[in-house]
Coordinates of C-alpha atoms and ligand atoms in Angstrom, one line a residue:
L971 CA 114.0 96.2 75.7
V972 CA 115.8 99.2 77.3
Y973 CA 119.1 98.6 78.6
R974 CA 121.4 101.4 80.5
L975 CA 119.6 104.2 79.9
K976 CA 120.6 107.4 81.2
K977 CA 119.5 111.0 80.9
Y978 CA 120.9 113.8 82.5
F979 CA 119.8 117.2 81.8
P980 CA 122.8 120.3 82.7
V981 CA 121.6 122.7 85.4
R982 CA 123.7 126.0 84.3
G983 CA 124.9 128.1 86.9
F984 CA 126.3 131.8 85.7
I985 CA 129.3 130.9 83.8
R986 CA 129.1 127.3 83.5
V987 CA 127.2 124.1 84.3
S988 CA 127.0 123.8 88.1
G989 CA 125.5 120.5 88.5
W990 CA 123.3 117.8 86.6
V991 CA 119.9 116.3 87.5
K992 CA 120.1 112.9 86.7
A993 CA 116.3 112.2 85.4
V994 CA 117.2 108.8 84.3
D995 CA 120.2 107.0 85.9
D996 CA 121.4 103.6 84.4
V997 CA 117.9 102.0 83.7
S998 CA 117.2 98.6 82.3
F999 CA 114.3 96.2 81.6
I1000 CA 112.7 94.8 78.9
I1001 CA 108.9 95.1 78.2
P1002 CA 107.0 91.5 76.6
R1003 CA 105.0 91.9 73.8
G1004 CA 101.4 92.5 74.6
K1005 CA 101.8 93.2 77.5
T1006 CA 102.2 96.1 80.3
I1007 CA 105.1 97.4 82.2
G1008 CA 103.6 99.9 85.4
L1009 CA 106.3 102.6 85.7
V1010 CA 105.7 104.4 89.4
G1011 CA 106.9 106.5 91.8
E1012 CA 106.4 110.2 92.8
S1013 CA 106.4 113.1 90.7
G1014 CA 110.2 114.1 89.4
S1015 CA 111.2 110.3 89.4
G1016 CA 112.0 110.3 86.1
K1017 CA 108.9 108.3 84.6
T1018 CA 107.6 110.4 82.1
T1019 CA 111.3 111.2 80.6
I1020 CA 111.7 107.3 80.2
G1021 CA 108.5 107.4 77.9
R1022 CA 109.8 110.2 76.3
L1023 CA 112.8 108.9 75.9
I1024 CA 111.3 105.6 74.7
L1025 CA 109.2 106.7 72.0
R1026 CA 112.7 108.9 70.9
L1027 CA 110.9 112.5 71.4
I1028 CA 114.4 113.6 73.4
E1029 CA 117.7 112.0 72.7
P1030 CA 119.5 109.7 76.2
T1031 CA 123.0 111.0 77.3
S1032 CA 123.5 107.2 76.6
G1033 CA 122.4 104.0 76.5
Y1034 CA 120.2 101.6 74.5
V1035 CA 116.2 101.0 73.6
F1036 CA 115.4 98.0 71.5
F1037 CA 112.3 98.0 69.3
D1038 CA 111.8 95.4 66.6
G1039 CA 115.7 94.2 66.8
R1040 CA 116.5 97.6 66.5
N1041 CA 117.9 100.5 68.4
V1042 CA 115.6 102.9 68.2
F1043 CA 118.3 106.2 68.6
E1044 CA 119.9 104.8 65.3
L1045 CA 117.0 105.2 63.2
R1046 CA 117.2 107.9 60.5
G1047 CA 114.6 108.6 57.6
K1048 CA 112.1 106.1 56.8
E1049 CA 113.0 103.7 59.1
L1050 CA 112.4 106.5 61.8
K1051 CA 109.4 107.4 60.5
A1052 CA 108.1 103.8 60.4
F1053 CA 109.5 103.3 64.1
R1054 CA 107.1 106.7 65.1
K1055 CA 103.9 105.4 63.7
K1056 CA 104.2 102.2 65.6
A1057 CA 104.5 103.6 69.2
Q1058 CA 102.0 106.5 69.9
M1059 CA 101.6 108.3 73.4
I1060 CA 98.8 109.3 75.5
F1061 CA 99.7 112.6 77.1
Q1062 CA 97.7 113.1 81.1
D1063 CA 95.5 115.8 79.6
P1064 CA 93.3 115.2 77.0
Y1065 CA 92.5 119.4 77.3
S1066 CA 95.9 120.6 75.8
S1067 CA 96.7 117.9 73.1
L1068 CA 94.0 118.3 71.1
N1069 CA 93.8 121.4 68.6
P1070 CA 91.0 123.3 70.1
R1071 CA 90.8 124.5 66.1
M1072 CA 90.4 121.1 64.2
T1073 CA 87.3 119.2 64.5
V1074 CA 87.7 115.3 65.4
Y1075 CA 87.9 114.7 61.8
D1076 CA 90.9 117.2 61.2
I1077 CA 92.5 116.2 64.3
I1078 CA 92.4 112.6 63.3
M1079 CA 93.6 112.9 59.4
E1080 CA 96.0 115.2 60.3
A1081 CA 97.8 112.0 62.0
L1082 CA 97.0 109.8 58.9
K1083 CA 98.7 112.4 56.4
V1084 CA 101.8 112.9 59.0
H1085 CA 102.3 109.4 58.8
R1086 CA 101.1 109.0 55.3
V1087 CA 98.4 106.1 55.9
E1088 CA 96.6 105.1 53.3
V1089 CA 92.6 104.3 54.1
G1090 CA 90.1 104.2 51.3
D1091 CA 87.2 106.2 52.8
P1092 CA 89.0 108.4 55.4
Y1093 CA 85.1 109.0 56.6
A1094 CA 83.9 105.5 57.0
Y1095 CA 87.8 104.7 58.8
I1096 CA 87.1 108.1 61.6
V1097 CA 83.4 106.5 62.3
K1098 CA 84.5 103.0 63.0
L1099 CA 87.6 104.6 64.4
L1100 CA 85.6 106.3 67.2
E1101 CA 83.3 103.2 67.4
E1102 CA 85.7 101.7 68.7
V1103 CA 86.5 103.8 71.3
G1104 CA 83.1 104.5 72.5
L1105 CA 81.9 107.4 70.1
N1106 CA 80.2 107.4 66.9
E1107 CA 78.9 109.3 64.1
T1108 CA 77.4 112.2 65.4
H1109 CA 80.8 113.7 66.9
V1110 CA 82.9 113.5 63.8
Y1111 CA 82.6 117.2 63.3
R1112 CA 82.4 118.5 66.8
Y1113 CA 85.5 120.3 68.2
P1114 CA 87.3 119.9 71.7
H1115 CA 85.7 122.1 73.3
E1116 CA 82.1 120.0 72.9
F1117 CA 83.1 117.4 74.9
S1118 CA 83.8 115.8 78.7
G1119 CA 87.5 115.3 79.3
G1120 CA 86.6 111.3 79.4
Q1121 CA 85.1 111.8 75.7
R1122 CA 88.6 113.7 75.0
Q1123 CA 91.0 111.3 76.2
R1124 CA 88.8 108.8 73.6
I1125 CA 90.0 111.1 70.8
A1126 CA 93.4 111.0 71.9
I1127 CA 92.9 107.1 72.0
A1128 CA 91.4 107.2 68.3
R1129 CA 93.5 109.2 67.0
A1130 CA 97.1 107.2 68.4
L1131 CA 95.3 104.1 67.0
A1132 CA 94.3 105.3 63.4
V1133 CA 98.2 105.2 62.5
N1134 CA 97.4 101.1 63.6
P1135 CA 100.4 100.9 66.3
E1136 CA 102.1 98.2 68.1
F1137 CA 103.5 100.5 71.1
M1138 CA 101.5 103.1 73.5
V1139 CA 103.4 105.2 76.2
L1140 CA 100.2 106.4 78.4
D1141 CA 101.0 109.2 80.5
E1142 CA 99.0 109.4 83.8
P1143 CA 96.2 108.8 81.1
T1144 CA 93.6 109.2 83.4
S1145 CA 94.5 110.9 86.5
A1146 CA 93.0 114.9 85.3
L1147 CA 89.7 112.6 84.9
D1148 CA 86.7 112.0 87.7
V1149 CA 87.0 108.3 89.3
S1150 CA 83.9 106.8 87.5
V1151 CA 85.6 108.2 84.3
Q1152 CA 88.6 106.6 85.1
A1153 CA 87.3 103.3 85.0
Q1154 CA 86.0 103.4 81.8
I1155 CA 88.8 104.5 80.1
L1156 CA 91.1 102.1 81.4
N1157 CA 88.4 99.7 80.5
L1158 CA 88.6 101.0 77.4
L1159 CA 92.5 100.8 77.1
K1160 CA 92.5 96.6 78.5
E1161 CA 89.8 96.2 75.6
L1162 CA 92.2 97.8 72.9
Q1163 CA 95.2 96.2 74.1
A1164 CA 93.4 92.5 73.8
K1165 CA 91.9 93.1 70.6
R1166 CA 94.7 94.6 68.6
K1167 CA 97.8 93.1 70.9
L1168 CA 99.1 96.1 71.7
T1169 CA 102.3 96.5 74.4
Y1170 CA 101.6 99.4 77.5
L1171 CA 104.3 101.5 79.2
F1172 CA 101.6 102.7 81.8
I1173 CA 103.1 105.6 83.9
S1174 CA 101.6 106.9 86.9
H1175 CA 101.7 107.4 90.3
D1176 CA 98.2 105.6 91.2
L1177 CA 99.2 102.7 92.7
G1178 CA 96.2 101.5 92.4
V1179 CA 95.5 102.1 88.9
V1180 CA 98.9 100.8 87.9
R1181 CA 97.7 97.3 89.4
Y1182 CA 94.7 97.0 87.7
M1183 CA 96.8 97.7 84.1
S1184 CA 100.1 96.1 84.2
D1185 CA 101.7 92.9 84.5
Y1186 CA 104.5 94.2 85.6
I1187 CA 105.8 97.0 87.6
A1188 CA 108.7 98.9 87.9
V1189 CA 109.2 101.0 90.6
M1190 CA 111.4 104.5 90.2
Y1191 CA 113.0 106.4 93.1
L1192 CA 115.4 109.6 91.4
G1193 CA 115.8 108.5 88.1
K1194 CA 116.8 104.8 89.2
I1195 CA 114.2 101.4 89.1
V1196 CA 114.6 100.3 92.4
E1197 CA 112.3 97.0 92.0
L1198 CA 110.7 95.4 89.3
G1199 CA 108.7 92.3 89.2
P1200 CA 105.2 90.8 88.5
A1201 CA 102.8 93.3 89.4
E1202 CA 100.9 91.2 91.9
E1203 CA 104.4 90.1 93.4
V1204 CA 105.4 93.8 94.0
F1205 CA 101.6 94.3 95.5
E1206 CA 101.5 91.3 97.6
K1207 CA 105.4 90.6 98.5
P1208 CA 106.9 93.9 97.9
L1209 CA 110.8 94.2 98.8
H1210 CA 112.1 97.2 98.6
P1211 CA 111.5 100.0 101.5
Y1212 CA 110.2 102.6 99.3
T1213 CA 107.8 100.1 97.5
K1214 CA 106.7 99.4 101.3
M1215 CA 106.2 102.6 101.9
L1216 CA 104.4 103.5 98.8
L1217 CA 102.1 100.8 99.3
A1218 CA 101.5 101.8 102.6
S1219 CA 100.3 105.0 101.3
I1220 CA 97.0 103.5 99.9
P1221 CA 94.1 103.2 102.0
I1222 CA 93.0 99.7 103.4
P1223 CA 89.2 99.4 103.0
D1224 CA 89.1 96.2 105.7
P1225 CA 90.1 97.8 109.3
A1226 CA 91.3 93.7 110.0
K1227 CA 93.7 93.7 107.6
A1228 CA 94.6 97.7 108.2
R1229 CA 95.6 96.5 111.4
A1230 CA 97.1 93.5 110.7
K1231 CA 100.0 95.7 108.5
K1232 CA 102.4 97.5 110.0
P1233 CA 102.8 100.1 107.0
I1234 CA 105.9 102.2 107.1
R1235 CA 105.0 105.7 106.7
I1236 CA 106.5 107.8 104.2
V1237 CA 108.8 110.7 105.6
G1238 CA 110.2 113.2 104.2
E1239 CA 110.3 114.9 100.6
P1240 CA 112.7 113.2 98.1
P1241 CA 115.9 114.8 97.6
S1242 CA 116.9 117.7 95.0
P1243 CA 117.8 115.3 91.7
I1244 CA 120.3 117.8 91.1
N1245 CA 123.3 115.4 92.4
P1246 CA 121.1 112.9 94.1
P1247 CA 122.6 111.7 97.5
P1248 CA 125.8 109.5 97.3
G1249 CA 125.2 105.8 98.0
C1250 CA 121.9 104.2 97.9
R1251 CA 119.5 107.8 97.1
F1252 CA 116.8 106.6 99.3
H1253 CA 119.1 106.2 102.3
T1254 CA 117.6 109.6 103.4
R1255 CA 114.3 108.5 104.1
C1256 CA 115.0 105.3 104.7
P1257 CA 114.1 103.6 108.5
Y1258 CA 116.5 100.8 107.3
A1259 CA 120.1 102.8 106.6
S1260 CA 123.1 101.9 107.8
E1261 CA 126.7 103.1 106.7
R1262 CA 127.2 100.9 103.5
C1263 CA 123.4 102.9 102.4
R1264 CA 125.3 105.8 102.4
R1265 CA 128.4 105.0 100.8
E1266 CA 127.5 103.0 98.1
E1267 CA 125.1 102.3 95.3
P1268 CA 123.3 99.3 95.8
P1269 CA 122.7 97.1 91.9
L1270 CA 119.6 95.6 91.1
V1271 CA 119.7 92.1 91.8
E1272 CA 116.9 89.2 91.4
A1273 CA 116.1 88.4 95.4
E1274 CA 113.4 86.5 93.9
R1275 CA 112.7 84.4 90.8
G1276 CA 111.8 87.0 88.3
H1277 CA 111.7 89.6 91.4
W1278 CA 114.6 92.5 91.2
V1279 CA 115.4 94.6 94.0
A1280 CA 118.0 97.2 94.5
C1281 CA 118.7 97.4 98.2
W1282 CA 121.7 96.3 100.5
L1283 CA 119.1 94.1 102.8
Y1284 CA 118.3 91.8 100.2
R1285 CA 122.9 90.6 99.8
Ligands
SF4_660 FE1 117.1 101.4 102.7 FE2 119.3 100.7 102.5 FE3 118.2 99.7 101.0 FE4 118.5 101.9 100.7 S1 119.7 99.8 100.7 S2 116.4 101.0 100.6 S3 118.7 103.1 102.4 S4 118.2 99.8 103.3

């Protein structure tokens, strides 16, 4: 459970703080166990900051993240170590997330040592892990540069799995890979989720990928969640003008459907996240913006059962 989470970064001027980047601004959502929530939005919308906050890689300005009934920002010592073992992260770039001077064996052994995981026979354990992610025994003593991008991401996944996590933040895990390899890694992540009952926070700007992976979708804009609901419903019946714009930017293969759907085009660039606009943050790009939108910030409300939206059109 993520509740009222905020992260503001100070912008330093010559003498004093000249503004705040409201990277995450009052965000709440729940990730049910064993499910995937997809976090989508343009770059700079705060997706990665949320992932890092949940794993407590950075401290929040305010708010809570509850995991197994405990606020992770209050964990100390042994409890914090136990949490770090249960919650792992897969990064976008498998090229930089693996130490080039270590073999696959050393990379996984290091994770086991850091988290003090006892395994009877480390070699057999590592071979089994590699097989689980689609590699094999011949890869154990190789270095990262000897692998393709997809294989490196498999090694990163094996390293995360080595400590038996329950929850994983997947931060654009396939966006550095070719399309055909992307599909293989996504399928692997799905298989592992089903087999190990993993819970995922899946961060991506690629809506097609998010739809494929997610049970629920949270759409972010300038540090806020503007729409949240079951994945199919958000894709089939988007409510927020921003979600509609994002979906309209995905090419539709069937020309008849493409004609039937009148897309709203994304116009302009998102405003600066430093001191974002008052009222609805999307009003500078929204074709439906009214005077109220420029003045008052719309709350996230349940417009339909389980489907939430922050827009004055739904009040
Ligand atoms: Fe557009 Fe107003 Fe809705 Fe914001 S609140 S998305 S500006 S209609």
